[in-house]
Amino acid sequence: MKKYIMALDAGTTSNRCILFDKNGNICSVSQREFTQMYPHSGWVEHDPYEIFNIMLGVARDAILKAGAQAEEIAAVGITNQRETTVVWDKNTAQPVYNAIVWQCRRTAEYCQRLEQWGWGEKIQKKTGLKLDAYFSATKIKWILDHVEGAREKAERGELLFGTIETWLIWKLTKGRIHITDYTNASRTMLYNIFECRWDQELLDLFQIPVSMLPEVKNSSEIYGCTAPEFFGSEIRIAGAAGDQQAALFGQQCFQPGMVKCTYGTGGFLLMNTGYKPEMSSNGLVTTIGWGIKNEITYALEGSVMIAGAVIQWLRDELHLIDSAADTEYLASKVKDTNGAYLVPAFVGLGAPYWNSYARGVFVGLSRGVNKSHMVRAALESMAFQANDVIQAMREDTGMDMNLIRIDGGAGSNNLLAQMQADFSNISVVRPACVETTALGAAYLAGLAAGFWDSLRDIQKHVQENRSFYPQMDQNIRKKKLDDWKKAVKCASYLTTL
Ligand SMILES: Nc1ncnc2c1ncn2[C@@H]1O[C@H](COP(=O)(O)OP(=O)(O)O)[C@@H](O)[C@H]1O
Ligand SMILES: O=P(O)(O)OC[C@H](O)CO
């Protein structure tokens, strides 16, 4: 009997595998971090082999922990850090270069030149995206331009491109399946999200042969099976989605207007906009929420480059805290930040500012600012950045937006959740299962595999953990939001020095 759905969640800093039962309960979890490489300032790379090996390891471990057999797993769903780019040789199965991570800014100057040549608007009209180094297209071009012999091989049809789910599926099927799903395709800056096809004009612009690209499939569909040698017998691979879209699905934001915010390494807010793509005039991007039975649900997204990563910085570089969880206690010891604001523009600023050259600033410091104030300012920076996106969504859609669903590692921080409610004047709801990304991937795979019958079937699982309501005086809110804007100006001003 099929008892489990297995979700593989390939995040930016760690891979995890979770086995879910029919009620959406977690039966086992295994997680491991992998190496982050920073070869130059602003560059970020991962080793694709390490990602695959760690994923295989945590998957086997989770199966073992649950006491499960591969035959009892109805299907596997894969979700992934998006945009991160792998190019490999299909004959040798060797990546020709490390994975270039979504955070990597190496192609920022090239993007700026394209913007000056007038490509920004055209690219947005086709892909829904902001012309930026964040997305895969310029990363692929960089590899073809800089790795010796890569372009010739690509032109001979010997190289393949994939985001992380494509790479994992290719490896798990021993090179039999080279696919992506609608959500991941929509993050490449090569996919026309309105006509649902790879865009030849953009492929020509970036000099990328179409033969490198994976076939685009539904986010919920049986693509094939894992090779038997990995888990003892074959398991169907039945779902794939970028992690932020998977979280939108896992949070059950099935109706237009529903919004989720994930506080992971970065912060990502997505609003379901239904079958209609909404174009933003306020710095958000239009993207694909999911594709099921070739029916596309669109989303409006604001991506914040540094969210939980600011807490890692406090821990690993400043040694102000021992663990991320300490921030809640430390920041609660003071009632405010004593006038301090931190803008963690470590890799520039994403939505809604899109400034690759901004850099972080700590402003408003006085002699009385202590460790607790600084930690509190770091937590506030996550809520302020998410609020900037919420305001942009309000302006773009004309909707009031009175409720947001939160998740992600930092989403467990109660003080942060309360700050979000206060700064955005919004109700914040946190579900009982905060592993919404993995849950979304499990739902997508489980629906395709018949483990669950319908959306109605999975809607029975929703369990709220806690809600947070706005309590801040509106004059204080206004003053704080005004001060934050000034701090952001300081971070942006650094680019002109
Ligand atoms: N209690 C907490 N308070 C604040 N930040 C936290 C807390 N727990 C984890 N984080 C932050 O959340 C991030 C990890 O979240 P996760 O969703 O696992 O990230 P990712 O999927 O991007 O790897 C880390 O950057 C960490 O600093
Ligand atoms: O791995 P996460 O959770 O930080 O998500 C990364 C995003 O998918 C980047 O677009």
Coordinates of C-alpha atoms and ligand atoms in Angstrom, one line a residue:
M1 CA 0.0 0.0 0.0
K2 CA 1.2 3.5 -0.7
K3 CA 1.6 5.3 2.6
Y4 CA 3.9 8.3 1.8
I5 CA 4.7 11.1 -0.5
M6 CA 8.3 12.1 -0.5
A7 CA 9.3 15.8 -1.0
L8 CA 12.8 16.8 -1.9
D9 CA 13.4 20.4 -1.0
A10 CA 16.6 21.7 -2.6
G11 CA 17.1 25.1 -0.8
T12 CA 19.9 27.7 -1.1
T13 CA 21.8 26.6 2.0
S14 CA 20.5 23.1 2.6
N15 CA 18.7 20.1 1.1
R16 CA 16.0 18.3 3.0
C17 CA 13.7 15.4 2.4
I18 CA 10.4 15.1 4.1
L19 CA 8.0 12.1 4.1
F20 CA 4.3 13.1 4.4
D21 CA 1.4 10.8 5.1
K22 CA -2.2 11.1 3.7
N23 CA -3.2 13.8 6.2
G24 CA -0.3 16.0 5.3
N25 CA 1.5 15.1 8.6
I26 CA 5.3 14.9 8.6
C27 CA 6.5 11.3 9.2
S28 CA 10.2 11.9 8.9
V29 CA 12.7 14.7 8.0
S30 CA 16.4 14.7 7.1
Q31 CA 18.3 17.8 6.3
R32 CA 21.9 18.7 5.6
E33 CA 23.7 22.0 4.7
F34 CA 26.1 22.2 1.7
T35 CA 29.0 24.4 0.8
Q36 CA 28.5 28.0 -0.2
M37 CA 31.3 29.3 -2.4
Y38 CA 32.1 33.0 -2.8
P39 CA 35.0 33.1 -5.3
H40 CA 34.8 36.9 -5.7
S41 CA 32.9 39.7 -4.1
G42 CA 29.2 39.4 -5.0
W43 CA 29.7 35.9 -6.6
V44 CA 28.0 32.8 -5.2
E45 CA 28.4 29.2 -6.4
H46 CA 27.4 25.7 -5.4
D47 CA 28.8 22.3 -6.4
P48 CA 26.1 20.5 -8.4
Y49 CA 27.6 17.1 -7.4
E50 CA 27.5 18.0 -3.8
I51 CA 23.9 19.1 -4.1
F52 CA 22.9 15.8 -5.8
N53 CA 24.9 13.6 -3.3
I54 CA 23.5 15.4 -0.3
M55 CA 20.0 15.2 -1.6
L56 CA 20.4 11.4 -2.2
G57 CA 21.8 11.1 1.3
V58 CA 18.9 12.9 3.0
A59 CA 16.3 11.1 1.0
R60 CA 17.7 7.7 2.0
D61 CA 18.0 8.9 5.6
A62 CA 14.4 10.1 5.7
I63 CA 13.2 6.8 4.3
L64 CA 15.2 4.9 6.9
K65 CA 13.9 7.2 9.7
A66 CA 10.3 6.5 8.7
G67 CA 10.9 2.8 8.5
A68 CA 9.5 3.0 5.0
Q69 CA 10.1 0.9 1.9
A70 CA 10.4 2.6 -1.6
E71 CA 7.3 0.6 -2.6
E72 CA 5.3 2.4 0.0
I73 CA 6.2 5.8 -1.5
A74 CA 3.4 6.9 -3.9
A75 CA 5.6 9.5 -5.6
V76 CA 8.3 12.1 -5.2
G77 CA 7.8 15.9 -5.6
I78 CA 10.8 18.1 -6.1
T79 CA 11.1 21.8 -5.2
N80 CA 14.2 24.0 -5.5
Q81 CA 16.0 27.2 -5.1
R82 CA 15.1 28.9 -8.3
E83 CA 17.2 30.5 -11.1
T84 CA 20.4 28.8 -9.9
T85 CA 22.0 27.6 -13.1
V86 CA 23.7 24.3 -13.9
V87 CA 25.2 23.5 -17.4
W88 CA 26.5 20.0 -17.9
D89 CA 27.8 17.7 -20.7
K90 CA 25.2 15.2 -21.5
N91 CA 27.8 12.6 -22.7
T92 CA 30.1 12.7 -19.6
A93 CA 27.4 13.8 -17.1
Q94 CA 29.9 16.4 -15.8
P95 CA 28.9 20.0 -15.0
V96 CA 31.1 22.3 -17.1
Y97 CA 31.1 24.8 -14.2
N98 CA 29.8 25.2 -10.7
A99 CA 26.2 26.1 -10.3
I100 CA 25.8 29.9 -10.4
V101 CA 23.5 30.8 -7.6
W102 CA 20.5 33.1 -7.9
Q103 CA 22.2 35.6 -5.5
C104 CA 25.3 35.9 -7.7
R105 CA 25.8 39.4 -9.2
R106 CA 28.5 38.6 -11.7
T107 CA 26.3 39.6 -14.7
A108 CA 25.0 42.8 -13.1
E109 CA 27.0 45.1 -15.4
Y110 CA 26.0 43.2 -18.5
C111 CA 22.3 43.6 -17.4
Q112 CA 22.9 47.3 -16.9
R113 CA 24.2 47.6 -20.5
L114 CA 21.2 45.7 -21.9
E115 CA 18.9 48.0 -19.9
Q116 CA 20.6 51.0 -21.5
W117 CA 20.1 49.4 -25.0
G118 CA 16.4 49.3 -24.2
W119 CA 15.9 45.6 -23.6
G120 CA 14.3 46.0 -20.1
E121 CA 10.8 46.7 -21.3
K122 CA 10.9 44.1 -24.0
I123 CA 12.1 41.5 -21.6
Q124 CA 9.4 42.4 -19.1
K125 CA 6.7 42.1 -21.8
K126 CA 7.8 38.6 -22.7
T127 CA 8.9 37.1 -19.4
G128 CA 7.1 39.2 -16.8
L129 CA 10.5 39.7 -15.2
K130 CA 12.8 42.6 -14.4
L131 CA 15.9 42.5 -16.4
D132 CA 18.4 41.5 -13.7
A133 CA 21.4 39.2 -12.9
Y134 CA 19.1 37.3 -10.5
F135 CA 17.5 35.3 -13.3
S136 CA 19.1 32.4 -15.2
A137 CA 19.6 33.7 -18.8
T138 CA 22.7 35.8 -18.2
K139 CA 24.2 33.1 -16.0
I140 CA 24.0 30.6 -18.8
K141 CA 25.5 33.1 -21.2
W142 CA 28.3 33.8 -18.7
I143 CA 29.2 30.1 -18.6
L144 CA 29.1 29.7 -22.4
D145 CA 31.3 32.9 -22.8
H146 CA 33.9 32.0 -20.0
V147 CA 34.3 28.2 -19.9
E148 CA 36.8 27.1 -22.5
G149 CA 35.1 25.1 -25.3
A150 CA 31.6 25.4 -23.8
R151 CA 30.1 27.5 -26.6
E152 CA 31.3 25.1 -29.3
K153 CA 30.0 22.1 -27.3
A154 CA 26.7 23.9 -26.8
E155 CA 26.4 24.6 -30.5
R156 CA 27.1 20.9 -31.2
G157 CA 24.1 20.0 -28.9
E158 CA 26.4 18.4 -26.3
L159 CA 25.5 20.7 -23.3
L160 CA 22.3 20.8 -21.3
F161 CA 21.0 23.6 -19.0
G162 CA 18.9 23.1 -16.0
T163 CA 17.8 24.7 -12.8
I164 CA 18.3 22.5 -9.7
E165 CA 15.2 20.4 -10.1
T166 CA 16.1 19.7 -13.7
W167 CA 19.6 18.6 -12.7
L168 CA 18.2 16.4 -9.9
I169 CA 15.6 14.8 -12.1
W170 CA 18.2 14.1 -14.8
K171 CA 20.5 12.5 -12.3
L172 CA 17.8 10.5 -10.5
T173 CA 16.7 9.1 -13.9
K174 CA 20.3 8.5 -15.0
G175 CA 20.1 11.0 -17.8
R176 CA 16.8 9.8 -19.3
I177 CA 14.7 12.8 -18.5
H178 CA 15.6 16.4 -19.2
I179 CA 12.6 18.5 -18.1
T180 CA 11.6 21.5 -16.1
D181 CA 8.1 22.8 -15.0
Y182 CA 6.3 26.0 -15.8
T183 CA 7.3 27.7 -12.6
N184 CA 11.0 27.2 -13.0
A185 CA 10.9 28.0 -16.7
S186 CA 9.3 31.3 -15.8
R187 CA 12.4 32.2 -13.8
T188 CA 14.9 31.8 -16.6
M189 CA 14.2 35.1 -18.4
L190 CA 14.1 33.0 -21.6
Y191 CA 10.5 31.8 -21.3
N192 CA 7.5 33.7 -22.7
I193 CA 5.0 33.3 -19.9
F194 CA 2.1 34.7 -21.9
E195 CA 2.6 32.4 -24.9
C196 CA 4.1 29.5 -22.8
R197 CA 7.1 28.8 -25.0
W198 CA 10.9 29.4 -25.0
D199 CA 11.4 32.8 -26.7
Q200 CA 13.7 32.6 -29.8
E201 CA 14.4 36.3 -29.8
L202 CA 15.7 36.1 -26.2
L203 CA 17.7 32.9 -27.0
D204 CA 19.3 34.8 -29.9
L205 CA 20.0 37.8 -27.6
F206 CA 21.8 35.7 -25.1
Q207 CA 23.3 33.3 -27.7
I208 CA 21.8 30.2 -26.1
P209 CA 21.1 27.2 -28.4
V210 CA 17.6 25.9 -27.9
S211 CA 19.0 22.4 -27.7
M212 CA 20.3 23.1 -24.2
L213 CA 16.9 23.8 -22.8
P214 CA 14.7 21.3 -21.0
E215 CA 11.1 20.4 -22.0
V216 CA 8.6 22.4 -20.0
K217 CA 6.0 20.3 -18.2
N218 CA 3.2 20.7 -15.7
S219 CA 4.1 21.3 -12.1
S220 CA 1.9 18.2 -11.3
E221 CA 2.5 15.3 -13.7
I222 CA 4.2 12.0 -13.7
Y223 CA 7.5 12.6 -15.5
G224 CA 9.1 9.2 -15.0
C225 CA 10.7 7.1 -12.3
T226 CA 13.9 7.3 -10.3
A227 CA 16.4 4.6 -11.3
P228 CA 16.0 1.5 -9.1
E229 CA 19.5 1.6 -7.8
F230 CA 18.9 4.8 -5.7
F231 CA 16.1 3.7 -3.4
G232 CA 15.9 -0.1 -3.9
S233 CA 13.1 0.2 -6.4
E234 CA 11.7 2.8 -8.7
I235 CA 9.7 5.8 -7.4
R236 CA 7.5 7.9 -9.6
I237 CA 8.6 11.6 -10.0
A238 CA 5.3 13.4 -10.2
G239 CA 5.7 17.0 -9.3
A240 CA 8.2 19.9 -9.5
A241 CA 8.0 23.6 -8.7
G242 CA 10.3 26.4 -7.7
D243 CA 10.3 26.7 -3.9
Q244 CA 8.4 29.9 -3.6
Q245 CA 5.6 28.7 -5.9
A246 CA 5.6 25.4 -4.0
A247 CA 5.1 27.4 -0.8
L248 CA 2.3 29.3 -2.3
F249 CA 0.7 25.9 -3.2
G250 CA 1.6 24.4 0.2
Q251 CA 0.0 27.4 2.0
Q252 CA -3.1 26.6 -0.1
C253 CA -3.3 30.1 -1.7
F254 CA -5.6 28.6 -4.3
Q255 CA -7.8 31.7 -4.7
P256 CA -6.8 35.0 -6.5
G257 CA -5.7 37.6 -4.0
M258 CA -4.2 35.2 -1.5
V259 CA -0.7 36.0 -0.5
K260 CA 2.2 34.2 1.3
C261 CA 5.5 35.4 2.6
T262 CA 8.4 33.1 3.1
Y263 CA 11.3 34.3 5.3
G264 CA 14.2 32.0 4.3
T265 CA 17.7 33.1 3.2
G266 CA 15.8 35.7 1.1
G267 CA 12.2 36.8 1.6
F268 CA 9.6 36.0 -1.1
L269 CA 6.1 37.3 -1.3
L270 CA 3.8 35.8 -3.9
M271 CA 0.2 36.7 -4.6
N272 CA -2.1 34.4 -6.6
T273 CA -3.6 36.5 -9.4
G274 CA -5.5 33.7 -11.0
Y275 CA -5.5 32.9 -14.8
K276 CA -4.7 36.5 -15.5
P277 CA -1.1 37.8 -15.4
E278 CA -0.9 41.1 -13.6
M279 CA 1.8 43.5 -14.8
S280 CA 3.5 45.6 -12.1
S281 CA 4.2 49.3 -12.2
N282 CA 5.8 49.1 -8.8
G283 CA 8.9 46.9 -9.1
L284 CA 7.3 43.5 -8.7
V285 CA 7.6 40.7 -11.3
T286 CA 4.9 38.6 -13.0
T287 CA 5.5 34.9 -12.8
I288 CA 3.9 31.5 -13.1
G289 CA 2.4 30.2 -9.8
W290 CA 1.8 26.7 -11.2
G291 CA 0.7 24.9 -14.3
I292 CA -1.7 22.0 -13.9
K293 CA -3.2 20.2 -16.8
N294 CA -1.6 22.9 -19.0
E295 CA -3.8 25.6 -17.2
I296 CA -1.6 28.4 -15.9
T297 CA -2.1 30.2 -12.6
Y298 CA -0.1 33.4 -12.5
A299 CA 1.4 35.2 -9.5
L300 CA 2.8 38.6 -8.7
E301 CA 6.1 38.4 -6.8
G302 CA 8.4 40.5 -4.8
S303 CA 11.8 39.0 -4.0
V304 CA 13.9 40.3 -1.1
M305 CA 17.5 39.3 -1.5
I306 CA 18.5 39.2 2.1
A307 CA 16.0 38.1 4.9
G308 CA 17.1 35.3 7.2
A309 CA 20.6 35.7 5.8
V310 CA 20.9 38.9 7.9
I311 CA 20.5 36.7 11.0
Q312 CA 23.3 34.4 9.8
W313 CA 25.4 37.5 9.3
L314 CA 24.8 38.5 13.0
R315 CA 25.8 34.9 14.0
D316 CA 28.7 34.1 11.7
E317 CA 30.4 37.5 11.0
L318 CA 29.5 39.7 13.9
H319 CA 29.2 36.8 16.5
L320 CA 26.4 38.8 18.2
I321 CA 24.3 35.7 18.7
D322 CA 24.9 31.9 19.0
S323 CA 21.8 30.8 17.1
A324 CA 19.1 32.3 15.0
A325 CA 16.5 31.4 17.6
D326 CA 18.2 33.7 20.1
T327 CA 17.1 36.8 18.2
E328 CA 13.6 36.6 19.5
Y329 CA 14.6 36.7 23.2
L330 CA 17.4 39.2 22.7
A331 CA 15.3 41.6 20.6
S332 CA 12.4 41.3 23.1
K333 CA 14.6 42.7 25.9
V334 CA 14.2 46.2 24.4
K335 CA 11.0 48.0 23.3
D336 CA 12.5 49.5 20.1
T337 CA 15.8 49.8 18.2
N338 CA 16.7 53.1 19.9
G339 CA 16.6 54.9 16.6
A340 CA 18.8 52.4 14.7
Y341 CA 18.0 51.0 11.2
L342 CA 19.8 48.2 9.3
V343 CA 19.4 47.9 5.6
P344 CA 21.0 44.6 4.7
A345 CA 21.6 45.4 1.0
F346 CA 24.6 42.9 1.1
V347 CA 24.0 41.9 -2.6
G348 CA 22.2 45.0 -3.6
L349 CA 18.4 45.4 -3.2
G350 CA 15.7 43.3 -4.9
A351 CA 12.1 44.2 -5.2
P352 CA 10.8 46.8 -5.3
Y353 CA 14.1 48.8 -5.7
W354 CA 16.2 46.6 -8.0
N355 CA 19.5 48.2 -7.3
S356 CA 22.4 45.8 -7.8
Y357 CA 24.9 48.3 -6.5
A358 CA 23.3 49.3 -3.2
R359 CA 25.2 48.1 -0.1
G360 CA 24.3 47.5 3.5
V361 CA 24.1 50.3 6.0
F362 CA 23.5 50.6 9.8
V363 CA 22.2 54.1 10.5
G364 CA 20.9 56.1 13.4
L365 CA 23.5 54.7 15.8
S366 CA 24.1 56.5 19.1
R367 CA 26.1 55.6 22.2
G368 CA 23.1 53.9 23.8
V369 CA 22.5 51.4 21.0
N370 CA 23.3 47.9 22.4
K371 CA 23.3 44.4 21.1
S372 CA 19.6 43.9 21.6
H373 CA 18.8 47.1 19.6
M374 CA 21.0 45.8 16.8
V375 CA 19.4 42.4 16.8
R376 CA 16.0 44.0 16.8
A377 CA 17.0 46.3 13.9
A378 CA 18.0 43.1 11.9
L379 CA 14.6 41.5 12.6
E380 CA 12.8 44.8 11.7
S381 CA 14.8 44.9 8.4
M382 CA 13.1 41.7 7.3
A383 CA 9.6 43.1 8.1
F384 CA 10.3 46.5 6.5
Q385 CA 11.5 44.8 3.3
A386 CA 8.5 42.5 3.2
N387 CA 6.3 45.6 3.9
D388 CA 7.8 47.4 0.9
V389 CA 6.6 44.5 -1.3
I390 CA 3.2 44.4 0.4
Q391 CA 2.7 48.2 -0.4
A392 CA 3.7 47.6 -4.0
M393 CA 1.2 44.7 -4.2
R394 CA -1.5 47.0 -2.8
E395 CA -0.7 49.7 -5.3
D396 CA -0.5 47.3 -8.3
T397 CA -3.7 45.5 -7.5
G398 CA -5.7 48.2 -5.8
M399 CA -6.5 45.6 -3.2
D400 CA -6.5 46.4 0.5
M401 CA -4.8 43.0 1.5
N402 CA -5.7 42.3 5.1
L403 CA -4.2 38.9 5.5
I404 CA -0.9 37.3 4.8
R405 CA 0.3 33.7 5.4
I406 CA 3.9 33.3 6.6
D407 CA 6.4 30.5 6.7
G408 CA 10.1 29.7 6.2
G409 CA 12.9 29.3 8.8
A410 CA 12.5 32.9 10.2
G411 CA 8.7 32.6 10.1
S412 CA 8.9 30.8 13.4
N413 CA 10.0 34.0 15.1
N414 CA 7.0 35.4 16.9
L415 CA 8.5 38.9 17.2
L416 CA 9.1 39.1 13.5
A417 CA 5.5 38.0 12.8
Q418 CA 4.2 40.7 15.1
M419 CA 6.5 43.3 13.5
Q420 CA 5.0 42.4 10.1
A421 CA 1.5 42.7 11.4
D422 CA 2.4 46.1 12.9
F423 CA 4.3 47.6 10.0
S424 CA 1.9 46.4 7.3
N425 CA -1.3 46.8 9.3
I426 CA -2.2 43.3 8.3
S427 CA -3.2 40.0 9.9
V428 CA -0.4 37.5 9.8
V429 CA -1.3 33.8 9.9
R430 CA 1.2 31.0 10.5
P431 CA 0.2 27.4 9.7
A432 CA 0.9 24.5 12.0
C433 CA 3.1 23.0 9.4
V434 CA 5.8 25.5 8.5
E435 CA 7.4 23.2 6.0
T436 CA 5.0 24.6 3.4
T437 CA 7.5 24.5 0.6
A438 CA 8.0 20.7 0.9
L439 CA 4.3 20.3 1.6
G440 CA 3.5 22.1 -1.7
A441 CA 5.8 19.8 -3.6
A442 CA 4.2 16.8 -1.9
Y443 CA 0.7 18.1 -2.8
L444 CA 1.7 18.6 -6.5
A445 CA 3.2 15.1 -6.7
G446 CA 0.4 13.5 -4.7
L447 CA -2.3 15.0 -6.8
A448 CA -0.7 13.6 -10.0
A449 CA -0.1 10.2 -8.5
G450 CA -3.7 9.9 -7.1
F451 CA -2.5 9.9 -3.5
W452 CA -4.9 12.8 -3.1
D453 CA -7.9 13.2 -5.3
S454 CA -8.4 16.9 -5.5
L455 CA -7.7 20.3 -4.0
R456 CA -10.7 19.8 -1.8
D457 CA -9.1 16.6 -0.5
I458 CA -6.0 18.5 0.6
Q459 CA -7.9 21.5 1.9
K460 CA -9.0 19.3 4.8
H461 CA -5.4 19.4 6.1
V462 CA -5.2 23.1 7.0
Q463 CA -4.2 23.8 10.6
E464 CA -3.4 27.2 11.9
N465 CA -0.7 27.6 14.5
R466 CA -1.0 31.3 15.4
S467 CA -2.3 34.6 14.2
F468 CA -0.8 38.0 14.8
Y469 CA -2.8 41.3 14.6
P470 CA -1.6 44.9 14.2
Q471 CA -1.2 46.7 17.5
M472 CA 1.1 49.6 16.6
D473 CA 0.0 53.2 16.9
Q474 CA -0.4 54.6 13.4
N475 CA 1.7 57.6 14.1
I476 CA 4.6 55.4 15.3
R477 CA 4.1 53.2 12.2
K478 CA 4.2 56.2 9.9
K479 CA 7.4 57.6 11.6
K480 CA 9.1 54.2 11.4
L481 CA 8.2 53.6 7.8
D482 CA 9.4 57.1 6.9
D483 CA 12.7 56.5 8.7
W484 CA 13.1 53.2 6.9
K485 CA 12.8 54.9 3.5
K486 CA 15.5 57.3 4.5
A487 CA 17.8 54.4 5.5
V488 CA 17.1 52.7 2.1
K489 CA 18.2 56.0 0.5
C490 CA 21.5 55.8 2.4
A491 CA 22.1 52.3 1.2
S492 CA 21.3 53.3 -2.4
Y493 CA 23.4 56.5 -2.1
L494 CA 26.5 54.4 -1.5
T495 CA 26.4 53.4 -5.2
T496 CA 27.0 57.0 -6.3
L497 CA 30.0 57.5 -4.1
Ligands
LIG1 N1 14.0 31.9 15.0 C1 14.5 32.5 13.9 N2 14.5 33.9 13.9 C2 15.1 34.5 12.9 N3 15.6 34.0 11.8 C3 15.7 32.6 11.8 C4 15.1 31.8 12.8 N4 15.3 30.5 12.5 C5 15.9 30.5 11.3 N5 16.2 31.8 10.8 C6 16.8 32.2 9.6 O1 16.0 31.6 8.5 C7 16.9 31.1 7.5 C8 16.7 29.6 7.2 O2 15.4 29.4 6.7 P1 15.1 28.3 5.6 O3 13.7 28.5 5.3 O4 15.6 27.0 6.1 O5 16.0 28.9 4.5 P2 16.4 28.4 3.0 O6 15.3 27.5 2.5 O7 16.6 29.6 2.2 O8 17.8 27.6 3.1 C9 18.3 31.3 8.0 O9 18.8 32.4 7.2 C10 18.2 31.7 9.4 O10 19.1 32.7 9.8
LIG2 O1 16.2 28.6 -1.1 P1 15.4 29.8 -0.6 O2 14.2 29.3 0.2 O3 16.2 30.9 -0.1 O4 14.7 30.3 -2.0 C1 15.4 30.9 -3.0 C2 14.6 31.4 -4.1 O5 14.0 30.4 -4.8 C3 15.4 32.3 -5.1 O6 14.5 32.8 -6.1

